[in-house]
Coordinates of C-alpha atoms and ligand atoms in Angstrom, one line a residue:
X1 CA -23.8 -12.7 -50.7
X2 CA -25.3 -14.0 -47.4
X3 CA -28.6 -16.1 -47.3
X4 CA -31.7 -13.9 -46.4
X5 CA -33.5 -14.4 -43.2
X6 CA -36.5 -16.0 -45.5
X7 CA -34.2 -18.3 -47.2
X8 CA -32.8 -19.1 -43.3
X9 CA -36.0 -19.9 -42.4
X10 CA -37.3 -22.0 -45.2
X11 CA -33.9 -24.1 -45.0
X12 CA -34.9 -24.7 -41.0
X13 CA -37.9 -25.8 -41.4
X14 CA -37.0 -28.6 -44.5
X15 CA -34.0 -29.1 -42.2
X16 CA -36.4 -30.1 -39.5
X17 CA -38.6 -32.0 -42.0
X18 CA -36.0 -34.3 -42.9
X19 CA -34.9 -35.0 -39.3
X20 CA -38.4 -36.0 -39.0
X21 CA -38.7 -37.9 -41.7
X22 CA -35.9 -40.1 -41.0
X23 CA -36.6 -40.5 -37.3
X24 CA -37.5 -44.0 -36.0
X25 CA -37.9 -43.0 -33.0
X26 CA -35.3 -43.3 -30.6
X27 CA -32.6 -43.4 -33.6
X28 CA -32.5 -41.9 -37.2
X29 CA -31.9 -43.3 -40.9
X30 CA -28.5 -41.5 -42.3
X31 CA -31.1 -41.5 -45.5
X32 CA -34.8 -42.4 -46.2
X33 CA -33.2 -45.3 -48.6
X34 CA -30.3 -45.3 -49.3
X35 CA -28.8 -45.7 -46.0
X36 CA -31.7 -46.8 -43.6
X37 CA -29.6 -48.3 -40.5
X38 CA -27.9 -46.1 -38.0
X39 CA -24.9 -45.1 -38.7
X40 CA -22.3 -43.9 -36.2
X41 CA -21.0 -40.3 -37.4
X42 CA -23.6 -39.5 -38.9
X43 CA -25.3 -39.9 -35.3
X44 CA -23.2 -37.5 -34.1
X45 CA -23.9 -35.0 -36.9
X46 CA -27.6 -35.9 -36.3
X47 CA -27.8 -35.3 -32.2
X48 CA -26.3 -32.2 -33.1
X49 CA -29.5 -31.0 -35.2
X50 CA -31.8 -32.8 -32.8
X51 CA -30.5 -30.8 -30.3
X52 CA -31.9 -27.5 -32.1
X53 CA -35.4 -29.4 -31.8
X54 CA -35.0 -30.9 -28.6
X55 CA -31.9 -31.6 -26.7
X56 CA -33.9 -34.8 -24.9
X57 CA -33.8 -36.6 -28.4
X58 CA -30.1 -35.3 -29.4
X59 CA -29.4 -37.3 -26.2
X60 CA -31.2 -40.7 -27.1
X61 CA -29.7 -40.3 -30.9
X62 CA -26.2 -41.1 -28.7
X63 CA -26.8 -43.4 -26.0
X64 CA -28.8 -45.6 -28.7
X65 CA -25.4 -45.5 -30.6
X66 CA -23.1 -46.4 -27.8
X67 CA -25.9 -49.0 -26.8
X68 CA -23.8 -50.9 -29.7
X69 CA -20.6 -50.0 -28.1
X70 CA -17.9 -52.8 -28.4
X71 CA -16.0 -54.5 -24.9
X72 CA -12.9 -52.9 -26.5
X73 CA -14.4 -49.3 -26.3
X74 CA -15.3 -49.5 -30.7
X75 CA -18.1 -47.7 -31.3
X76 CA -19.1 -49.7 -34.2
X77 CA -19.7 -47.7 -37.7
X78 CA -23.1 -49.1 -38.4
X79 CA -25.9 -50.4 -36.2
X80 CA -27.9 -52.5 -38.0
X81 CA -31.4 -51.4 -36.7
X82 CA -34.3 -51.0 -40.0
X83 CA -36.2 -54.3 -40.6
X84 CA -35.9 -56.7 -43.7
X85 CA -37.6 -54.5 -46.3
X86 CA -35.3 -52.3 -46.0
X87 CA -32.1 -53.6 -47.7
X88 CA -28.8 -52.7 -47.5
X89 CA -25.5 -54.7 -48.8
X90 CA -23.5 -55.6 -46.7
X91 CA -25.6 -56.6 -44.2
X92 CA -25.0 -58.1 -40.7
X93 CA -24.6 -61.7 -42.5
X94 CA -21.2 -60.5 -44.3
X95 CA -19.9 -58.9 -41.7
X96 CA -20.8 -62.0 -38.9
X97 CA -18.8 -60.2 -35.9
X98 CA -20.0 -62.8 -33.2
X99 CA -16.3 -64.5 -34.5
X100 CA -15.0 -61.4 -32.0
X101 CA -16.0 -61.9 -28.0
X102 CA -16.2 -58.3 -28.4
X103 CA -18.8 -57.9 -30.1
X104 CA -22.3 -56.9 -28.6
X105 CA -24.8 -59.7 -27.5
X106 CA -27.8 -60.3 -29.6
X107 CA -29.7 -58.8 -31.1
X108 CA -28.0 -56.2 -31.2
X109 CA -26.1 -56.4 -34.5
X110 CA -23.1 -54.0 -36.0
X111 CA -20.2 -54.0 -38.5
X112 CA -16.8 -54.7 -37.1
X113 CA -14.8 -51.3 -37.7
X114 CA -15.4 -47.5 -36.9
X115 CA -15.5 -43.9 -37.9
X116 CA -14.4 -40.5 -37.2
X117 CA -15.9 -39.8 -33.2
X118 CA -17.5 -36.8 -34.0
X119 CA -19.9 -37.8 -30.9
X120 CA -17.7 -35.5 -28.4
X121 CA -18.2 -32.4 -30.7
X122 CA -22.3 -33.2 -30.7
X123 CA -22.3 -34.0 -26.8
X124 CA -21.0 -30.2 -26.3
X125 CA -23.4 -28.7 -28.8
X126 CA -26.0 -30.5 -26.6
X127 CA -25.0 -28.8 -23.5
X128 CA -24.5 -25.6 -25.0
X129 CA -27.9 -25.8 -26.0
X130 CA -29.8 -27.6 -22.9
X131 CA -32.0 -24.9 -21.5
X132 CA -31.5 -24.3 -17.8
X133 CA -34.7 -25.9 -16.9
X134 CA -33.7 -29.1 -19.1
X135 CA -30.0 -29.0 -17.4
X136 CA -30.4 -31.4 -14.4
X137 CA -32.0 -34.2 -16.4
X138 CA -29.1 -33.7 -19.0
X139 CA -26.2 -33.3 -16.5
X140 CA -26.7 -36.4 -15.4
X141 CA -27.5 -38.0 -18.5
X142 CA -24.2 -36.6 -19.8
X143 CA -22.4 -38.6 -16.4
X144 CA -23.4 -41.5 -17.5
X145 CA -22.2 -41.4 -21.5
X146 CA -19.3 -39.5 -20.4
X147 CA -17.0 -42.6 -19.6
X148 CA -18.4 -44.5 -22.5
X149 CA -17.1 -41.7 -24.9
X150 CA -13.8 -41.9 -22.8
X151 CA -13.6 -45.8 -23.6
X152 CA -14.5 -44.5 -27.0
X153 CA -11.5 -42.4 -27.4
X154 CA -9.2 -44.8 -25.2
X155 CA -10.1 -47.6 -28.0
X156 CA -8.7 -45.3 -30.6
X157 CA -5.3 -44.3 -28.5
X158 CA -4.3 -47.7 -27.6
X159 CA -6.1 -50.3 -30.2
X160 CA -5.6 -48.1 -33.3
X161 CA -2.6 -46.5 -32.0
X162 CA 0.1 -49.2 -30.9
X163 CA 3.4 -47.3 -31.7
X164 CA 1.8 -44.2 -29.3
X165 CA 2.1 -42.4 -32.2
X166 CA -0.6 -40.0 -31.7
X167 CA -2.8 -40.6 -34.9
X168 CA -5.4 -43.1 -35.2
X169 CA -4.4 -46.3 -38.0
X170 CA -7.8 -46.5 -40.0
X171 CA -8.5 -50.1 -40.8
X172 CA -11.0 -49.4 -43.8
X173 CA -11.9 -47.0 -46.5
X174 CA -15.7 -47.4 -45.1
X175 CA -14.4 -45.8 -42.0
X176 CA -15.2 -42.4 -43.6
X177 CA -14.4 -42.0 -46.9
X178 CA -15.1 -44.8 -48.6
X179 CA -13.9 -44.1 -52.3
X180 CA -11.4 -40.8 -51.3
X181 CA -7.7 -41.1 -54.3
X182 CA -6.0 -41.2 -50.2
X183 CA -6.7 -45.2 -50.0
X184 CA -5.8 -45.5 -54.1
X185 CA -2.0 -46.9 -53.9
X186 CA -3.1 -49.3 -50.6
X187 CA -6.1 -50.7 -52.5
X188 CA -4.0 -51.1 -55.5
X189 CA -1.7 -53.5 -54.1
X190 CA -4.5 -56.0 -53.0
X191 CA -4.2 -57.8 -56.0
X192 CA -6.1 -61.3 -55.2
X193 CA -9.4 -59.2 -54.2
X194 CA -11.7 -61.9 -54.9
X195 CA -14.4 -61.8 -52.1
X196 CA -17.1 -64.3 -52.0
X197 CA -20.3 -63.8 -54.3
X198 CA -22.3 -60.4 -53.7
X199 CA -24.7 -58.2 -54.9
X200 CA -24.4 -54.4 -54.4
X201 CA -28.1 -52.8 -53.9
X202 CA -26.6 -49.0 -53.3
X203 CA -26.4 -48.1 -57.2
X204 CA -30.0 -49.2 -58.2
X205 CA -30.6 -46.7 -55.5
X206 CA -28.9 -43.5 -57.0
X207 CA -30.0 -41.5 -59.5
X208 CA -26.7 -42.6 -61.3
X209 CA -24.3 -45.2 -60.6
X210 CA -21.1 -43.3 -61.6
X211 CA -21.9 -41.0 -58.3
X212 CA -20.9 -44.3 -56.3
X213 CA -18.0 -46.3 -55.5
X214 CA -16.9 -48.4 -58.9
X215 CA -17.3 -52.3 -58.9
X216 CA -13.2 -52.5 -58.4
X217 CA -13.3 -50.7 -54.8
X218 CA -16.1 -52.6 -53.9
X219 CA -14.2 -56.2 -54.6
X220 CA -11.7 -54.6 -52.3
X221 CA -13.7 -53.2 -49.5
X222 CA -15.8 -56.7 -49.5
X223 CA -12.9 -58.8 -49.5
X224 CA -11.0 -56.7 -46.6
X225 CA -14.2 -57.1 -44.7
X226 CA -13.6 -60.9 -45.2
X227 CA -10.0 -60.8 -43.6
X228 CA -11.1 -58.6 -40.5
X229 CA -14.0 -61.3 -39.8
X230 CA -10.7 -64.5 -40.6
X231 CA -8.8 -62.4 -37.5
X232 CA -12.1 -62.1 -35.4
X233 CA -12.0 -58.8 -35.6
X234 CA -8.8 -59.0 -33.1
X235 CA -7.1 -55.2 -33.3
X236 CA -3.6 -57.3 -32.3
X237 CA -3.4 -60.0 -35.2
X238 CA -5.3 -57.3 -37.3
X239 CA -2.2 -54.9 -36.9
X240 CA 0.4 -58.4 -37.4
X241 CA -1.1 -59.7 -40.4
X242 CA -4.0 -57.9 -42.1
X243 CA -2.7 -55.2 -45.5
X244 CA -4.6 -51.9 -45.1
X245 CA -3.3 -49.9 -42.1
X246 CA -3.1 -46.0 -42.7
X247 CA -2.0 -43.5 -40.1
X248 CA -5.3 -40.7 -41.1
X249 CA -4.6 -37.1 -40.1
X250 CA -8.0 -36.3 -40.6
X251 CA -9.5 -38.9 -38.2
X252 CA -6.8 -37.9 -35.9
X253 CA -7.8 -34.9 -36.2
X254 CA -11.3 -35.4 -35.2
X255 CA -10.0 -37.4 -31.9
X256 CA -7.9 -34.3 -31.1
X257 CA -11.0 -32.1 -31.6
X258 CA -13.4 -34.7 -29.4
X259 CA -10.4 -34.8 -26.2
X260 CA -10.7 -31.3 -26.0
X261 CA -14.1 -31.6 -26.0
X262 CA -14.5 -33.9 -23.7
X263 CA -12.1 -31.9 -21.8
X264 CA -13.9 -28.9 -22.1
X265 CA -16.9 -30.8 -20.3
X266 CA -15.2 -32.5 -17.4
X267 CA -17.0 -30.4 -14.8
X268 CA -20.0 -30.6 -16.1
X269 CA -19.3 -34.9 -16.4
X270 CA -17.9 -34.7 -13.1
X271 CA -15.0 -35.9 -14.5
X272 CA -12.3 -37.5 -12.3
X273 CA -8.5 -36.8 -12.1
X274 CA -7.8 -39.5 -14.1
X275 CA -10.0 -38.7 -16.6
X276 CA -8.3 -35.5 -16.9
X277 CA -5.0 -36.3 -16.9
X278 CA -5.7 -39.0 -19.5
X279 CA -7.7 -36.9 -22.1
X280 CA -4.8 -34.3 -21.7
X281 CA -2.1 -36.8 -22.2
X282 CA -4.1 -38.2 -25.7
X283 CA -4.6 -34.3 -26.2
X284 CA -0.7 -34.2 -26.4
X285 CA 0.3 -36.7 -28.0
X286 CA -2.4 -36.3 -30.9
X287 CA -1.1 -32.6 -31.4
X288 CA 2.3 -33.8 -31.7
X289 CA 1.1 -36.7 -34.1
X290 CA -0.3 -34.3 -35.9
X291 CA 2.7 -31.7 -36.5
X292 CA 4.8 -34.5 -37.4
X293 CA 2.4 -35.1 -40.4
X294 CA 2.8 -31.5 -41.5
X295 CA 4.9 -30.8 -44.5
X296 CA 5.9 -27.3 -44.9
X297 CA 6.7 -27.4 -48.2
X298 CA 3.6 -27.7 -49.6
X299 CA 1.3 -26.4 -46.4
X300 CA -0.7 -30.0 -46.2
X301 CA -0.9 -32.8 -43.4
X302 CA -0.1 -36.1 -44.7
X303 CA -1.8 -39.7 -44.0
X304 CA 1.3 -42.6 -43.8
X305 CA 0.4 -46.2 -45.4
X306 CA 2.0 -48.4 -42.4
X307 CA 2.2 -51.6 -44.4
X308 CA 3.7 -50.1 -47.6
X309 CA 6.2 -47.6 -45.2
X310 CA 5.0 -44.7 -47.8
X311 CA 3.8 -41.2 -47.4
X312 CA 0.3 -40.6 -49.2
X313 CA 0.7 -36.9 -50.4
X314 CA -2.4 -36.2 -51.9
X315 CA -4.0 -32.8 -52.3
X316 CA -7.7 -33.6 -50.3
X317 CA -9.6 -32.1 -47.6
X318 CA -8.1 -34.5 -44.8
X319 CA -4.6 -32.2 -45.7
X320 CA -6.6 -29.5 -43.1
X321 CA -6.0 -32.0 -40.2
X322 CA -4.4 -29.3 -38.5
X323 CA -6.9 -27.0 -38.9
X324 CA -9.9 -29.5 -38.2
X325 CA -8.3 -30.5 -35.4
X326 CA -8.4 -27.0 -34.1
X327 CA -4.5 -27.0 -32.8
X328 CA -2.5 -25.5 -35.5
X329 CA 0.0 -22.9 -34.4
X330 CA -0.1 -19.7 -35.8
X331 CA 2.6 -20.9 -38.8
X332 CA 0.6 -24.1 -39.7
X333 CA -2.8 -21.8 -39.5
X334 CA -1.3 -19.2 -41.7
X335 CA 0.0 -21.7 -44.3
X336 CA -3.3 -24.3 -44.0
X337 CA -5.4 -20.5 -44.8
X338 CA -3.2 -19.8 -48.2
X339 CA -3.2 -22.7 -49.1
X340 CA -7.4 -23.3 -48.5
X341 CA -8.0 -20.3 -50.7
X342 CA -5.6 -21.2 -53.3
X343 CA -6.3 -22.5 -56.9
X344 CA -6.2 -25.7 -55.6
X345 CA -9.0 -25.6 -53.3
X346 CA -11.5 -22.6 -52.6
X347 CA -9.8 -20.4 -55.0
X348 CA -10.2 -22.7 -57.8
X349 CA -12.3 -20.5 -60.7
X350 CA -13.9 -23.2 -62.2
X351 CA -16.0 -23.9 -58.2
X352 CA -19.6 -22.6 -57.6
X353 CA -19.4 -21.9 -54.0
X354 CA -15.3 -20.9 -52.0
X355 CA -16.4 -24.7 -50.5
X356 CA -13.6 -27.5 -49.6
X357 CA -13.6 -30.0 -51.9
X358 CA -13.1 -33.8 -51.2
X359 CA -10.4 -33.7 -53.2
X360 CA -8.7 -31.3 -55.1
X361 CA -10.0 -30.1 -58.5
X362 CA -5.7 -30.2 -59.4
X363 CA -5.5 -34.0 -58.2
X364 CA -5.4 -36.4 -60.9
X365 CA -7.7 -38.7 -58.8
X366 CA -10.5 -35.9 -59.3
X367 CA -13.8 -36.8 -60.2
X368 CA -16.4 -33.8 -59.4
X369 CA -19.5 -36.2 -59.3
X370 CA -18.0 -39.1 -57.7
X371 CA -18.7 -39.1 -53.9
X372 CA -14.9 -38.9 -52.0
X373 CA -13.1 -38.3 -54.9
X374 CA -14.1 -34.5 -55.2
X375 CA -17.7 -33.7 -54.5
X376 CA -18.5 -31.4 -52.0
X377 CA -19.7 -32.7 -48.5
X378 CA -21.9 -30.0 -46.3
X379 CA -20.6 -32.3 -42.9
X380 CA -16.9 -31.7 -43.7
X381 CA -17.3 -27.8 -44.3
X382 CA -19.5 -27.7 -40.9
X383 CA -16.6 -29.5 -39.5
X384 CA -14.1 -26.5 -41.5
X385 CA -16.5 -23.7 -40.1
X386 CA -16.3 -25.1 -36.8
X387 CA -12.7 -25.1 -36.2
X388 CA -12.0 -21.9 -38.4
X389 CA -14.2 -20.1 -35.6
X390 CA -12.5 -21.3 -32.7
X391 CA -9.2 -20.6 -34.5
X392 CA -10.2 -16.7 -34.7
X393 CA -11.2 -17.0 -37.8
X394 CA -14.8 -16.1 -37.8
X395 CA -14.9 -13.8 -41.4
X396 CA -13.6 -17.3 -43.3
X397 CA -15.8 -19.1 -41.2
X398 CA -18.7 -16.6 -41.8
X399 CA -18.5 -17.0 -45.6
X400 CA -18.6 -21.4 -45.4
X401 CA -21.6 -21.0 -43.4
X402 CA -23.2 -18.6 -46.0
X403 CA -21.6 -20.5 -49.3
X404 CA -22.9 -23.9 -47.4
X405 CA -26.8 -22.3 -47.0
X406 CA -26.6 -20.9 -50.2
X407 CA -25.6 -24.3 -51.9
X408 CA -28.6 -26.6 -50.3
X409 CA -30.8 -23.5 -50.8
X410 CA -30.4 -24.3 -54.2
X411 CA -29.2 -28.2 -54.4
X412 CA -31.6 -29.3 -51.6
X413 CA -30.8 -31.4 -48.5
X414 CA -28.5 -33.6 -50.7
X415 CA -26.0 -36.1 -49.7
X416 CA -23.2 -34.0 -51.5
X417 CA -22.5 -31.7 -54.5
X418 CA -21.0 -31.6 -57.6
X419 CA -18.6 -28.9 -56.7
X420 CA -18.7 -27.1 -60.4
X421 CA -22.6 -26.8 -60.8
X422 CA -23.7 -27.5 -57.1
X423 CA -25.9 -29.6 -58.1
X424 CA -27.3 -32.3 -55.4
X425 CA -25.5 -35.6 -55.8
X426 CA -26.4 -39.1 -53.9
X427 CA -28.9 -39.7 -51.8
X428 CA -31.7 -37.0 -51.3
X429 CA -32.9 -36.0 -47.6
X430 CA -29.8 -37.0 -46.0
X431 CA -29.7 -36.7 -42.1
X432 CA -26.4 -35.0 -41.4
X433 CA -27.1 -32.6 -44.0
X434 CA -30.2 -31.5 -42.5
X435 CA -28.5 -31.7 -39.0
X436 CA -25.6 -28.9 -40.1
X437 CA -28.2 -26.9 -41.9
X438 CA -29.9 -26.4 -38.3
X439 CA -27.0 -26.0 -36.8
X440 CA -26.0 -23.1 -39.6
X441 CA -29.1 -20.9 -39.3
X442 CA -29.6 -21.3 -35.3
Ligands
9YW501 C1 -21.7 -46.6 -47.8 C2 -23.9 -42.7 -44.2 C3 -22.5 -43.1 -44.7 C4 -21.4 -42.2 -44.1 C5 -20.1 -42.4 -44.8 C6 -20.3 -42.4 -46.3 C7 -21.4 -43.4 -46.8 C8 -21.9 -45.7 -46.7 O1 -22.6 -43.1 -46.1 O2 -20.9 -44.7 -46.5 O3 -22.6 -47.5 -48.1 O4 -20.8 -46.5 -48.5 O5 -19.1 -42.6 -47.0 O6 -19.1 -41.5 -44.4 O7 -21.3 -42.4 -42.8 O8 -24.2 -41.4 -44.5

């Protein structure tokens, strides 16, 4: 059943409220506490809700964010941009990327790696919704971020693509999905994890611990952190020496998505030839990436562990890379549909809402409370929602839209969901859930 017009309402408004709450001005807290820096999809996700309120601060959300930007194009994952009270571990100390030349001057600080770039997809929304009186000052706005986001994306077609593969090697499970069974087997193999002394602050900050990564992937994400900073954060001796390099079909995905994007605002960017010709080259190449990754048999897109020379065949949401990347033909669409609404995903009785799961409820990596590892995330079934539409799908797009109100209707502007009960898991009041929920009842 869809959401009423009085639910729709009520949801914008505490949407709104949130975005509010979180905004420090000229950038916004992924969370009130738990997360109080700025993160960099989460920005994106964010400058898409702003944009509902006023497109002027969607725009400031991402140039603040690619203020950070890296010499090599990086957007970093996290700028690190709330004050001393408000903690968060690890902080710009562990992370110490002045070792790279890279790196941005003082005082600006960031981490050293990246996430999805979900900051095309939000630049578009912004345009689509500038009013005509607002379009000037925004055009040329948009001119001037429009070769940064090219850098962006060129970063992530050369630096974390060297074999021209067409999908994007992630370098960290914190680039996205922190805790998600896809980065199990690699993480397993680091043995010797045995980072320097630390203390986590993120589970005195949730309701319940067991909703967070466990003390084990933490070891491992600190102490991978602590070889990126031993190579400088150098993307050349990284890829040489350094053990956790996975092809990810879902971040290719996204880059996919953002060149066509970017693409589809060329005029409005004034984009040159070269421009052109480049984003339709990495447009290209990423599709074929992609198919490659597509196994027939079972209807899922597969991540590859480049180190251990191993296919990761896991059932989890990043399997829809062809569908989140908007380019499967009509054979990989048909097969990616079955298989969405199939026991092992939407069609699974035991789930409150026909939402995508993290992972799936048949995997034995499945934990329904336990952030990636099965809960259900309202930003990765906007992203669903998004590409089902534009793949002519609009009645399966309809219903996420409608299952995703009806779920923070009832579970609140959470940071996910446990996908049995829908109750709110995480942090409360998270930014990008509030962003998608604008987005969702426009
Ligand atoms: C952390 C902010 C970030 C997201 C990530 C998510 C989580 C932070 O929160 O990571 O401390 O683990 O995994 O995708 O950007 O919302």
């Amino acid at each position: 059943m869809s959401v009423t017009a009085n639910t729709r309402a009520m949801l914008r408004d505490r949407a709104a409220a949130v975005l509010h709450g979180n905004d420090a001005g000229s950038w916004t807290k992924a969370s009130p506490v738990l997360y109080p820096h700025q993160w960099s999809w989460d920005s994106a996700f964010i400058a898409i809700g702003w944009a509902h309120l006023d497109v002027q601060r969607a725009m400031t959300e991402l140039e603040q964010l690619f203020a950070a930007q890296w010499a090599t194009g990086m957007v970093p994952h996290l700028v690190f941009r709330a004050g001393p009270d408000h903690p968060y571990f690890p902080g710009p100390e562990w992370w110490d990327t002045s070792a790279s030349p890279a790196a941005p001057a003082p005082p600006v600080k960031t981490t050293g790696i990246c996430q999805p770039p979900v900051h095309a997809l939000a630049l578009q929304r912004i345009w689509q919704l500038t009013p005509e009186a607002r379009q000037p000052e925004i055009r040329s706005r948009i001119q001037v971020l429009y070769p940064r986001m090219v850098n962006w994306h060129r970063y992530l077609a050369t630096h974390r693509d060297p074999e021209a593969s067409g999908l994007v090697t992630t370098f960290h499970p914190w680039e996205g999905t922190d805790n998600s069974p896809r980065w199990d087997r690699a993480l397993e193999r680091i043995t010797v994890a045995k980072p320097g002394p630390y203390t986590r602050v993120d589970t005195s900050e949730v309701p319940d611990p067991s909703q967070r990564p466990t003390n084990w992937d933490y070891d491992r994400f600190l102490w991978l952190v602590e070889q990126l900073r031993k190579y400088r954060y150098d993307d050349a001796q990284i890829y040489r020496e350094y053990p956790f390099l996975i092809k990810d079909v879902f971040f290719s995905a996204i880059l996919i998505a953002a060149n066509a994007a970017l693409l589809d605002l060329a005029d409005v960017a004034g984009a040159g030839d070269d421009d052109r010709e480049q984003l339709t080259r990495w447009l290209d190449r990423g599709r074929a990436g992609l198919a490659s990754r597509f196994d027939t048999q079972t209807g899922l897109c597969i991540d590859y562990d480049v180190r251990a020379g191993e296919d990761i065949r896991l059932r989890t949401f990043a399997g829809f890379a062809p569908l989140f990347a908007r380019s499967a033909d009509s054979g990989q669409r048909a097969a990616q549909l079955r298989l969405l609404d199939s026991e092992d995903f939407c069609g699974h009785p035991r789930l409150r809402w026909r939402l995508l799961p993290s992972a799936s409820p048949a995997e034995s990596g499945f934990q329904p409370h336990d952030y990636w590892r099965g809960p259900v995330w309202p930003v990765i079934n906007w992203l669903l929602w998004e590409a089902l539409n534009m793949l002519g799908c609009s009645a399966r797009a309809d219903e996420i839209r409608s299952d995703s109100l009806s779920q923070i209707a009832a579970g609140g502007i959470g940071e996910y969901f446990e996908p049995f009960t829908g109750k709110q898991l995480g942090s409360p009041q998270q930014s990008w859930t509030a962003a998608v929920t604008l987005d969702w009842t426009a």
